[in-house]
XYZ file of C-alpha atoms in Angstrom:
745
model
C 15.222 -62.711 89.836
C 14.826 -58.969 88.161
C 17.065 -56.468 89.393
C 16.319 -53.746 86.418
C 14.023 -50.232 86.562
C 10.416 -51.078 85.741
C 8.560 -47.983 84.637
C 5.276 -47.693 86.183
C 2.602 -45.671 87.875
C 1.559 -44.888 91.265
C -1.639 -46.971 92.661
C -3.111 -44.437 94.968
C -5.126 -40.847 93.370
C -5.763 -40.020 89.651
C -2.203 -37.984 89.129
C -1.188 -41.799 88.714
C 2.462 -40.277 88.905
C 5.326 -42.049 87.176
C 7.884 -43.376 89.315
C 10.318 -46.780 88.607
C 10.602 -50.143 90.584
C 13.262 -52.157 91.341
C 13.396 -55.639 93.485
C 15.886 -55.123 96.063
C 17.999 -58.241 96.726
C 16.345 -58.034 100.529
C 12.900 -58.655 98.469
C 11.858 -55.187 99.453
C 11.233 -52.629 96.700
C 12.728 -50.048 96.157
C 10.883 -46.770 94.431
C 13.015 -43.805 92.270
C 12.295 -41.251 90.510
C 10.498 -41.404 86.926
C 11.186 -37.608 85.427
C 9.966 -38.453 82.363
C 6.339 -38.315 82.724
C 5.370 -35.019 82.933
C 2.258 -35.221 85.577
C 4.763 -35.502 87.876
C 8.360 -34.703 86.460
C 9.686 -37.204 89.316
C 7.790 -36.057 92.531
C 6.213 -38.600 94.829
C 4.150 -37.577 97.927
C 4.515 -39.892 101.232
C 2.069 -42.148 100.210
C 3.569 -42.992 96.560
C 6.982 -43.197 98.168
C 5.883 -46.141 100.588
C 3.840 -47.653 98.255
C 5.783 -50.834 97.828
C 5.309 -51.307 101.905
C 1.525 -53.026 101.554
C 3.290 -55.485 99.412
C 4.912 -57.397 102.164
C 3.752 -60.498 102.889
C 3.393 -59.981 106.460
C 1.272 -57.010 105.476
C -1.151 -58.330 102.320
C -3.658 -61.351 102.268
C -1.729 -64.266 100.441
C -4.132 -66.793 100.993
C -8.100 -67.300 100.001
C -10.009 -67.328 103.190
C -13.739 -69.087 103.713
C -15.820 -68.382 106.583
C -15.801 -71.996 109.253
C -17.440 -71.543 112.778
C -17.661 -67.833 112.659
C -14.188 -67.362 111.709
C -12.102 -66.669 108.441
C -9.811 -69.421 108.006
C -7.290 -70.068 104.939
C -8.700 -72.413 102.353
C -7.324 -73.426 98.886
C -8.847 -71.542 95.983
C -10.712 -73.800 93.998
C -12.568 -74.123 97.346
C -13.173 -70.632 97.744
C -13.986 -70.360 94.131
C -16.626 -72.845 94.638
C -18.119 -71.195 97.258
C -18.057 -67.735 95.347
C -19.554 -69.869 92.427
C -22.293 -72.112 94.630
C -23.404 -69.058 96.180
C -24.080 -67.036 93.558
C -25.495 -69.793 91.745
C -28.376 -70.624 94.599
C -28.856 -66.658 94.833
C -29.679 -66.482 91.112
C -31.789 -69.617 91.661
C -33.807 -68.379 94.591
C -34.330 -64.706 93.719
C -33.411 -64.021 90.120
C -30.397 -62.624 88.555
C -31.202 -59.894 90.330
C -30.664 -60.860 93.844
C -27.621 -60.715 93.075
C -25.416 -57.624 93.560
C -21.556 -56.383 92.055
C -19.585 -53.377 93.446
C -16.266 -52.371 91.491
C -14.084 -49.797 92.738
C -12.020 -47.021 91.396
C -8.714 -48.184 91.716
C -9.597 -51.469 89.011
C -7.394 -51.443 86.004
C -9.376 -50.223 82.890
C -9.631 -53.958 82.214
C -10.653 -55.288 85.166
C -13.251 -52.427 85.593
C -14.508 -53.891 81.772
C -14.498 -57.404 82.734
C -16.008 -56.570 86.241
C -19.170 -55.097 84.211
C -19.050 -57.843 81.377
C -19.126 -60.515 84.283
C -22.220 -59.070 85.923
C -24.405 -58.281 82.803
C -23.236 -61.533 80.399
C -22.267 -64.296 82.998
C -24.901 -63.016 86.256
C -26.829 -61.601 84.273
C -27.552 -58.833 86.702
C -28.701 -55.050 86.006
C -27.279 -54.516 90.074
C -23.889 -53.248 89.949
C -22.188 -49.884 90.514
C -18.665 -49.026 91.981
C -17.155 -46.257 94.656
C -16.774 -43.915 91.726
C -19.757 -42.972 92.361
C -19.265 -41.193 95.374
C -16.024 -39.479 93.833
C -16.621 -37.422 90.333
C -20.520 -38.448 89.553
C -21.974 -34.842 89.982
C -19.240 -33.331 88.150
C -19.719 -36.075 85.806
C -23.358 -35.487 84.880
C -22.765 -31.233 84.928
C -20.136 -32.339 82.193
C -22.131 -34.137 79.946
C -25.429 -31.665 80.499
C -23.285 -28.826 79.483
C -21.009 -30.251 77.199
C -21.857 -33.599 76.035
C -19.122 -35.259 77.139
C -17.697 -36.076 80.446
C -13.209 -36.709 80.876
C -12.175 -34.864 84.125
C -10.180 -32.092 82.293
C -10.499 -30.975 78.976
C -6.957 -30.134 78.823
C -3.537 -31.316 80.298
C -2.465 -29.782 83.329
C 0.308 -28.517 81.378
C -2.175 -25.766 80.510
C -2.730 -24.235 84.284
C 1.043 -22.796 84.521
C -0.112 -20.475 81.617
C -3.415 -19.984 81.951
C -4.061 -16.284 84.122
C -6.533 -17.482 86.681
C -7.664 -20.428 88.325
C -10.378 -20.393 90.852
C -10.171 -23.932 92.590
C -13.497 -25.139 94.089
C -13.480 -27.260 97.129
C -10.173 -28.894 96.452
C -7.475 -29.587 99.182
C -4.813 -30.963 96.213
C -1.747 -30.319 98.478
C -2.672 -32.884 100.566
C -4.174 -34.681 98.288
C -2.246 -34.762 95.343
C 0.740 -33.008 96.633
C 2.908 -33.162 93.286
C 0.265 -31.413 91.181
C 0.361 -28.402 93.695
C 3.684 -27.502 91.184
C 1.316 -26.604 88.636
C 0.001 -23.854 90.462
C 2.926 -22.596 92.428
C 4.152 -21.723 88.751
C 1.043 -20.314 87.699
C 1.689 -17.807 90.408
C 5.043 -17.204 89.202
C 3.979 -16.724 85.872
C 2.139 -14.169 87.268
C -1.252 -15.478 87.146
C -3.749 -15.811 90.031
C -4.945 -18.366 92.044
C -8.454 -18.267 94.026
C -9.419 -21.086 96.168
C -13.010 -21.804 97.904
C -13.133 -23.977 100.904
C -14.484 -23.163 104.057
C -11.145 -24.356 106.251
C -7.502 -22.846 105.324
C -5.539 -25.729 104.211
C -2.552 -25.682 103.068
C -4.202 -25.368 99.269
C -5.529 -21.957 100.494
C -2.568 -20.873 102.311
C -0.938 -20.698 98.815
C -3.824 -18.436 97.478
C -3.636 -14.758 96.787
C -7.691 -14.768 97.492
C -9.599 -17.169 99.520
C -12.895 -18.007 99.840
C -14.366 -19.815 103.221
C -17.967 -20.408 102.188
C -20.295 -22.396 104.358
C -20.417 -26.019 103.295
C -23.125 -26.401 101.524
C -23.582 -22.715 99.637
C -20.805 -23.395 96.366
C -24.325 -23.399 94.143
C -24.992 -19.871 95.700
C -22.003 -18.501 95.068
C -21.579 -19.296 91.889
C -24.548 -17.856 91.003
C -23.407 -14.625 93.177
C -20.391 -14.619 90.793
C -22.196 -14.690 87.321
C -24.651 -11.902 88.655
C -21.950 -9.355 89.168
C -20.614 -10.351 85.703
C -24.121 -9.902 84.392
C -23.894 -6.319 86.064
C -20.578 -5.638 85.270
C -21.302 -6.044 81.652
C -18.343 -8.903 81.940
C -20.537 -11.441 79.265
C -18.369 -12.539 76.396
C -21.422 -11.680 74.242
C -19.770 -13.113 71.232
C -18.796 -16.164 72.710
C -22.024 -16.819 73.834
C -23.992 -16.250 71.150
C -21.658 -18.149 68.763
C -20.935 -21.332 70.941
C -23.681 -21.415 73.445
C -27.803 -21.799 73.856
C -29.885 -20.852 76.519
C -27.932 -18.335 78.113
C -31.581 -16.673 78.729
C -32.634 -18.768 81.443
C -29.682 -19.127 83.046
C -29.182 -15.307 83.173
C -32.626 -15.069 84.583
C -31.526 -17.667 86.822
C -28.781 -15.797 87.747
C -29.968 -12.374 88.109
C -32.104 -13.562 90.930
C -29.070 -14.072 93.023
C -27.721 -10.368 93.535
C -24.844 -10.297 95.806
C -26.093 -9.036 99.243
C -28.285 -12.132 99.044
C -25.638 -14.440 98.509
C -23.493 -13.113 100.972
C -26.023 -13.892 103.756
C -26.188 -17.215 102.446
C -22.119 -17.918 102.368
C -20.957 -15.614 104.449
C -18.670 -14.536 102.068
C -18.554 -10.830 101.692
C -19.599 -8.632 98.135
C -16.403 -7.303 98.086
C -14.417 -10.584 98.350
C -17.267 -11.425 95.609
C -16.441 -8.430 93.482
C -12.642 -9.169 93.692
C -13.000 -13.022 92.503
C -14.680 -11.546 89.309
C -12.080 -8.634 88.649
C -9.206 -11.141 88.933
C -11.050 -14.020 86.999
C -11.924 -12.206 83.718
C -9.443 -9.436 83.481
C -6.963 -11.982 82.006
C -7.415 -13.583 78.732
C -7.707 -16.717 79.998
C -9.105 -18.485 82.996
C -10.423 -21.701 84.107
C -12.881 -23.005 87.202
C -11.568 -26.950 88.661
C -13.738 -28.524 90.941
C -13.259 -31.268 92.990
C -15.735 -32.922 95.963
C -16.454 -30.122 97.713
C -19.150 -28.867 95.873
C -19.452 -32.127 93.758
C -20.225 -34.332 96.838
C -23.949 -32.487 98.011
C -27.100 -33.298 96.945
C -27.487 -30.667 94.672
C -23.890 -31.449 93.381
C -24.894 -31.797 89.486
C -26.440 -28.288 89.831
C -23.422 -26.440 91.827
C -21.215 -27.618 89.130
C -23.229 -26.294 86.707
C -23.312 -23.193 87.800
C -19.439 -23.074 87.788
C -19.584 -24.013 84.525
C -22.459 -21.869 83.571
C -20.039 -19.545 85.105
C -17.552 -20.169 82.691
C -19.413 -19.989 79.396
C -21.032 -16.963 80.210
C -17.184 -14.995 80.220
C -16.070 -17.498 77.404
C -13.764 -19.455 78.935
C -14.990 -23.189 77.826
C -13.353 -24.749 74.478
C -10.464 -21.516 74.323
C -6.465 -22.261 74.959
C -5.704 -22.465 78.060
C -9.544 -21.697 79.663
C -12.319 -24.301 80.697
C -13.607 -26.044 83.412
C -12.661 -29.270 84.779
C -12.857 -31.651 87.795
C -9.802 -33.187 89.478
C -11.232 -36.535 89.995
C -9.820 -38.226 92.745
C -9.483 -42.181 92.425
C -6.314 -43.708 90.680
C -8.155 -44.505 88.165
C -11.562 -42.937 88.452
C -11.892 -41.652 84.689
C -11.232 -45.101 83.477
C -13.541 -46.993 86.117
C -16.604 -44.788 84.761
C -16.118 -45.211 81.205
C -16.274 -49.166 80.729
C -19.059 -50.983 82.503
C -19.208 -50.742 85.942
C -21.501 -48.047 86.268
C -25.457 -48.865 87.053
C -26.504 -47.111 83.844
C -23.217 -47.483 81.501
C -21.598 -49.536 78.608
C -17.960 -49.359 77.423
C -16.712 -46.387 75.799
C -19.220 -44.483 77.863
C -21.989 -45.768 76.378
C -25.758 -45.453 78.017
C -26.993 -48.740 78.769
C -30.660 -47.803 77.854
C -29.308 -46.943 73.943
C -30.503 -49.289 71.898
C -27.806 -48.907 69.444
C -24.930 -49.474 72.029
C -26.240 -52.722 73.384
C -26.272 -53.427 70.078
C -22.519 -52.894 69.399
C -21.447 -53.964 72.829
C -23.617 -57.380 72.187
C -21.754 -57.829 69.133
C -17.963 -57.954 70.227
C -19.260 -59.675 73.141
C -21.137 -62.519 70.680
C -24.481 -61.669 73.133
C -27.790 -61.071 71.923
C -28.472 -57.653 72.753
C -31.559 -58.782 74.673
C -30.125 -60.557 77.156
C -28.032 -57.636 78.657
C -30.383 -56.267 81.461
C -30.917 -52.683 81.509
C -29.860 -49.953 84.142
C -29.556 -50.983 87.996
C -29.232 -48.966 90.705
C -26.887 -46.137 91.648
C -24.308 -47.056 94.240
C -25.977 -46.048 97.794
C -29.142 -47.605 96.888
C -27.662 -50.563 95.660
C -25.653 -51.107 99.597
C -29.220 -49.805 101.038
C -31.089 -52.991 99.316
C -28.081 -55.477 100.113
C -30.343 -58.334 102.606
C -33.471 -57.189 101.811
C -33.545 -56.834 97.017
C -29.955 -57.962 96.712
C -29.006 -61.330 98.927
C -25.621 -62.039 97.781
C -22.544 -59.251 96.913
C -19.316 -60.011 94.852
C -17.120 -56.736 95.975
C -13.972 -55.830 94.337
C -11.506 -53.065 95.289
C -13.900 -50.984 97.932
C -14.443 -50.879 101.673
C -18.071 -49.703 102.243
C -17.909 -50.203 106.041
C -15.658 -47.313 106.004
C -16.078 -45.334 102.800
C -19.775 -45.280 102.637
C -22.388 -42.611 104.176
C -24.706 -43.479 106.854
C -21.762 -46.125 107.552
C -23.271 -48.155 110.827
C -26.171 -48.598 108.366
C -24.527 -49.804 105.380
C -22.173 -52.219 107.771
C -25.727 -53.796 109.155
C -27.447 -54.362 105.416
C -23.483 -55.759 104.141
C -24.125 -58.647 107.551
C -27.589 -58.842 106.772
C -26.650 -60.409 103.240
C -27.153 -64.617 102.652
C -23.548 -64.306 101.277
C -20.294 -62.240 100.619
C -17.347 -62.491 98.718
C -14.777 -60.152 98.649
C -11.313 -59.649 96.165
C -8.176 -57.580 97.921
C -5.135 -57.127 98.798
C -5.986 -56.486 102.414
C -8.274 -58.000 105.132
C -10.577 -54.326 104.928
C -12.953 -53.866 107.384
C -15.420 -55.083 104.850
C -13.639 -58.233 103.722
C -13.759 -59.199 107.387
C -17.278 -59.552 107.427
C -17.388 -61.640 104.232
C -17.616 -65.454 103.749
C -15.184 -65.558 101.557
C -11.895 -63.342 100.837
C -9.728 -63.778 97.418
C -6.032 -62.481 97.626
C -5.398 -60.518 94.355
C -2.665 -59.321 93.161
C -1.686 -55.197 93.088
C -0.431 -52.991 90.695
C 3.453 -53.452 91.167
C 2.311 -57.008 90.140
C 0.047 -56.950 87.423
C 0.354 -55.063 84.431
C -3.019 -52.912 82.828
C -3.948 -49.288 81.887
C -5.528 -46.841 84.386
C -6.755 -43.409 82.922
C -5.584 -40.228 84.907
C -7.493 -37.201 85.722
C -6.219 -35.799 82.509
C -7.958 -38.537 80.555
C -4.292 -39.977 79.318
C -4.516 -43.454 79.194
C -1.001 -45.232 80.847
C 0.534 -48.005 81.547
C 0.742 -49.842 84.575
C 3.521 -52.378 84.056
C 4.612 -56.106 86.113
C 7.627 -55.108 88.389
C 7.809 -58.017 90.810
C 6.190 -61.799 90.380
C 3.367 -62.387 92.999
C 3.712 -64.230 96.126
C 2.340 -67.651 95.683
C -1.168 -68.150 96.387
C -2.277 -64.856 94.954
C -3.939 -64.483 91.853
C -5.350 -61.339 89.618
C -8.723 -59.902 89.823
C -8.503 -61.348 85.853
C -7.852 -64.766 86.926
C -10.748 -65.044 89.274
C -13.342 -63.346 86.878
C -12.158 -66.343 84.407
C -12.576 -69.417 87.198
C -16.128 -67.935 88.574
C -17.236 -68.112 84.714
C -16.524 -71.310 83.737
C -17.907 -72.239 86.740
C -21.102 -70.484 86.007
C -21.158 -72.315 82.572
C -19.463 -69.501 80.657
C -16.355 -71.032 79.149
C -15.560 -68.584 77.039
C -15.022 -64.761 76.588
C -12.934 -64.110 79.844
C -9.289 -64.251 79.207
C -6.837 -63.736 82.137
C -4.435 -61.366 79.416
C -4.713 -58.225 80.162
C -3.456 -57.010 76.564
C -6.082 -59.407 75.576
C -9.011 -57.895 77.328
C -7.810 -54.471 76.202
C -7.817 -55.181 72.645
C -11.342 -55.960 72.958
C -12.247 -53.009 75.283
C -10.724 -51.115 71.741
C -13.470 -52.539 69.947
C -16.001 -52.436 72.436
C -15.332 -48.622 72.894
C -15.366 -47.694 68.980
C -17.483 -45.562 68.155
C -18.211 -44.219 71.339
C -17.667 -40.967 73.732
C -14.820 -42.660 75.406
C -13.495 -43.939 72.252
C -10.348 -46.301 72.831
C -10.142 -47.991 69.414
C -7.116 -46.311 68.644
C -4.331 -46.579 71.526
C -2.573 -49.721 71.896
C -0.029 -50.844 74.799
C 2.887 -49.883 72.296
C 1.322 -46.308 71.906
C 0.638 -46.090 75.356
C 4.811 -47.253 75.982
C 6.012 -44.505 72.780
C 3.861 -41.683 73.722
C 4.045 -41.634 77.699
C 0.070 -42.155 77.664
C -2.424 -41.377 75.074
C -5.363 -39.123 75.372
C -8.800 -39.914 74.901
C -11.303 -40.255 72.256
C -8.512 -41.691 70.372
C -10.274 -43.460 67.565
C -8.329 -45.991 65.508
C -7.301 -45.050 61.934
C -9.318 -43.969 58.640
C -9.131 -47.166 56.843
C -11.310 -48.959 60.126
C -14.318 -47.029 58.613
C -15.821 -45.583 61.959
C -18.318 -42.665 62.065
C -19.826 -42.977 65.186
C -23.103 -41.268 64.596
C -23.915 -43.445 61.503
C -23.267 -47.145 63.390
C -25.174 -45.649 66.111
C -22.739 -46.722 68.633
C -21.712 -42.859 69.557
C -24.542 -41.156 70.251
C -24.764 -37.033 69.967
C -21.030 -35.780 68.908
C -19.518 -38.465 67.843
C -19.479 -38.051 64.547
C -15.943 -38.263 62.956
C -13.858 -35.220 60.950
C -12.416 -36.133 58.058
C -9.576 -38.179 59.370
C -11.436 -40.333 61.610
C -11.251 -37.376 64.263
C -13.819 -36.655 67.024
C -15.694 -33.938 65.092
C -16.768 -32.142 68.920
C -12.819 -32.256 69.842
C -9.179 -30.498 68.404
C -6.290 -31.300 68.920
C -4.221 -28.201 70.603
C -1.027 -29.914 70.800
C -0.113 -29.470 66.808
C 3.256 -27.756 67.695
C 7.196 -28.168 68.020
C 6.847 -29.589 71.542
C 4.734 -32.011 70.674
C 6.524 -35.310 68.552
C 4.219 -37.398 68.518
C 1.507 -35.257 66.897
C 0.756 -33.452 63.646
C -0.750 -30.280 62.348
C -4.453 -29.935 60.817
C -5.709 -33.595 60.228
C -3.081 -36.044 58.959
C -1.411 -37.753 62.108
C 1.278 -39.569 62.528
C 2.347 -43.127 62.214
C 3.259 -45.814 65.311
C 4.048 -48.467 63.209
C 1.038 -50.083 64.898
C -0.500 -50.201 61.880
C -0.483 -49.114 57.677
C -3.120 -46.375 58.150
C -3.357 -43.108 59.689
C -3.720 -42.772 63.634
C -5.468 -40.556 65.302
C -2.722 -38.620 67.622
C -5.117 -38.864 70.581
C -7.526 -36.017 72.297
C -5.087 -33.466 74.891
C -7.617 -30.764 74.441
C -11.260 -31.164 73.939
C -13.910 -28.681 72.590
C -11.651 -26.090 70.943
C -13.617 -26.437 67.589
C -17.374 -27.833 68.897
C -18.307 -28.851 71.862
C -19.658 -32.879 72.002
C -23.375 -31.567 71.259
C -25.341 -31.996 68.215
C -25.386 -29.138 67.385
C -21.489 -28.824 68.598
C -22.516 -25.562 70.974
C -22.253 -26.055 74.817
C -25.582 -25.918 77.086
C -26.275 -23.535 79.565
C -28.409 -24.950 82.595
C -30.346 -22.805 84.795
C -29.700 -23.752 88.118
C -30.715 -21.888 91.337
C -29.732 -21.793 95.277
C -31.365 -24.502 97.130
C -30.265 -25.402 100.768
C -28.766 -29.234 101.551
C -30.648 -31.982 102.584
C -30.186 -31.484 106.485
C -29.760 -27.902 107.841
C -28.655 -27.221 110.945
C -31.363 -26.556 113.750
C -31.617 -25.958 117.394
C -30.019 -29.813 118.097
C -27.913 -30.135 115.555
C -26.543 -26.817 115.279
C -23.348 -27.530 113.603
C -21.946 -28.439 110.191
C -20.166 -31.516 109.617
C -17.714 -31.498 106.434
C -15.426 -34.345 105.713
C -12.573 -34.567 103.693
C -9.345 -36.352 103.593
C -5.313 -35.995 104.930
C -2.225 -35.966 103.274
C -0.567 -39.488 104.902
C -3.622 -40.935 104.420
C -6.090 -42.151 101.333
C -10.297 -43.131 101.212
C -10.707 -46.028 103.314
C -7.118 -46.122 104.450
C -7.315 -49.812 104.081
C -3.747 -50.041 102.609
C -1.998 -46.973 104.026
C -3.329 -47.588 107.482
C -0.925 -50.525 107.197
C 1.929 -47.885 106.848
C 3.962 -47.341 109.699
C 5.508 -43.740 108.040
C 2.267 -43.026 107.203
C 0.799 -44.063 110.702
C 3.037 -42.153 112.156
C 2.025 -38.945 110.379
C -1.587 -39.071 110.622
C -2.248 -41.672 112.882
C -5.831 -41.794 113.990
C -9.288 -39.739 113.620
C -9.621 -36.166 114.891
C -12.075 -33.329 115.184
C -11.178 -29.626 114.066
C -13.374 -26.999 115.145
C -12.420 -23.471 116.088
C -11.579 -21.954 119.118
C -14.800 -20.187 120.097
C -16.505 -23.580 119.508
C -14.581 -25.463 121.496
C -14.432 -23.120 124.373
C -18.522 -22.892 124.422
C -18.140 -27.075 124.186
C -15.034 -26.710 127.096
C -13.011 -28.469 125.003
C -8.982 -28.203 125.132
C -6.566 -29.679 122.488
C -6.486 -33.090 122.253
C -9.783 -33.341 124.138
C -12.144 -36.418 123.178
C -15.034 -34.710 121.656
C -18.390 -36.550 120.673
C -19.613 -35.412 117.145
C -23.423 -36.386 116.593
C -25.750 -36.494 113.760
C -28.767 -38.124 113.207
C -27.331 -41.209 111.878
C -24.760 -42.229 114.442
C -22.062 -40.747 116.483
C -18.182 -40.455 116.511
C -15.358 -40.180 118.873
C -12.544 -38.317 118.190
C -9.609 -35.786 119.849
C -10.529 -32.118 119.121
C -7.787 -30.453 116.847
C -8.040 -26.391 117.657
C -7.511 -24.377 115.238
C -8.947 -20.531 113.702
C -8.403 -22.115 110.135
C -12.061 -23.367 109.962
C -15.653 -21.481 110.249
C -16.674 -21.169 113.880
C -19.989 -22.925 112.387
C -17.898 -25.970 110.804
C -16.275 -29.496 111.897
C -14.227 -31.118 110.379
C -13.229 -34.727 110.006
C -11.004 -36.982 107.870
C -12.636 -40.260 106.605
C -10.070 -42.702 106.549
C -11.007 -44.495 109.856
C -13.204 -47.206 111.009
C -14.552 -47.874 114.737
C -15.453 -44.695 117.180
C -13.705 -42.326 114.584
C -15.573 -43.399 111.870
C -16.709 -40.014 110.317
C -18.776 -41.340 107.691
C -21.051 -42.673 110.758
C -22.396 -39.773 110.742
C -22.531 -38.319 106.857
C -26.148 -37.898 105.098
C -26.948 -40.501 102.292
C -29.209 -37.742 100.913
C -28.919 -38.127 96.899
C -28.318 -35.740 94.082
C -31.347 -36.224 91.495
C -29.184 -36.441 88.661
C -26.007 -38.334 89.561
C -27.216 -40.130 92.571
C -24.022 -38.655 94.694
C -24.303 -38.988 98.246
C -24.000 -35.475 100.234
C -20.660 -36.479 102.347
C -19.977 -32.751 102.515
C -22.603 -30.761 104.388
C -24.546 -32.731 107.834
C -26.201 -31.335 110.336
C -24.536 -32.422 114.107
C -24.071 -31.479 117.374
C -20.724 -31.718 119.460
C -20.999 -33.413 123.115
C -18.062 -33.069 125.687
C -16.979 -36.959 126.325
C -15.796 -37.139 130.277
C -13.521 -39.724 131.727
């Protein structure tokens, strides 16, 4: 038995905290600090510390299951794989390729996400593939592409945060969702910087703020526009920057000027003095940042909302300058990498667009197929789930639990039940897996090797630390075996490094260019930031081969002209100054150092300038009325993660967060006649949920909050609204109209 420590990364959020894993003689796995990784410097939250608990054989799946007589029973791998292949084959024969759907997850490694997208398009020939990351960062991604020409969660490393002058944190409770990251914001304050938190609740994060604004849910767009109005009115626009580095200012300016402070105060509930103080704190320092999370993004106007915050950064000269900029705090463990390499409905590897003929040619050549054989863009995540049982008759699902996590969840549960055939690959028997015809037990983070990309755009290597139990196989083996059974015997290897080498070629020249990254470099450099083209001798030219799209042109040493590496300093020994890169020994040529900081020279647009996008306030899709007079917003708690499929199986975490609750203001509780702990029903036009009351004055009186980690009677997503953002197709999780009812014995 191996008894030495293996350096690896946490399986949960997008921080991807470093940790060491050591197998113990009793069969358990011990977690210890890994202080060399700069994101967490050894610190771990409770989820990270207890992550090995889910590795136990009495917690996780260890045998394939097939449905017999209405029940799931153990089966051999051959029987289970044969059933899946037969189910998918029958559906394709009767309904065509698009009768089969594929649904992935933001927890899949880059190698798995890449292979799943390739499997859907090459083996199944279906356009119907998307993933649960659509429910996470898609609005921020869409806004970033519109403004900057490129989407990477943070355009700078987390280590820059303590060095800036002010951070506006919009709709993030990172003290509970990413606890180790809080130290960067504490260091910011210790260094004399200012933290402004915008959240309808006074969360643990808001308690750390110098200024907390509590807008009405769904009004973040108006708030950002009101701040920009004041920036203009008070003469705080960086006119030289706007002139030299942006386009579209006049239209964005006119839109913002229609949102005068008193009007914004009426919409948001944030007072004019608070608006003015926010502008002062943000504009007075030399540098500042805006960071958004799910609060402003999970709205039917999420793309415009994020765009308004980007406009604020552009007008004040805060984007593409050292220690400044706009960033998105990606949520899921590989939410960044998961959206870059092909499991989204409209994308091919390297963050290429599926409807771009040049991108199709490039990827098809790597895959050895005819570009015309690749299907076009398919449905987004909610639309795909909504089509189950009608247009889509069979579904292959990996690493997702939409029965708990999807909006209008009761409806989605019924759509899943109406399928002709459902196959699920998972670590545990999730609520969705329990409905499947076949369930395959797959390896988890500590039992396999593969790369992830954290919220900074840093590509990392999770390393296998233990041997998986008998009866468990990797998702890569599953896809290899299914491809063989469906007549494709080549192109689906099971070795993750071999797949990563192919991913490098497929991403080369694309916006998310990984071609210069290798497993060896990741280990030696503690992660490599993309874009990272291959060395100059390979002759990648981006726009010249048609694969890169706008802003992909390369500089003299193969560096992206849309970026500049600003880490060329004495403290970064792996990076050189200027255009000469340092060789890591992987090749004889000059190697690109990676790009920790984006946009310092130019943005990833054809002319190198950022785009202002004019936006205006509009109401949420479902405003309160006499029948449903209260707003519901949802989110996470520190001891649980996403749908809770894994964390709800850990005793220590369940002791800290045993079940759902309804957080409401004392005035609202008094009108309802509810006391602390009393069961309260929350009712929307889509469903009903019941959970104990948690009464607190840290939430607005017109708003209730529910965490979304639990199934059953307390399922928050039974209530949420699937109204979609027209650009990102993000559902409106963060605001819907509800009424409260006391539950009598």
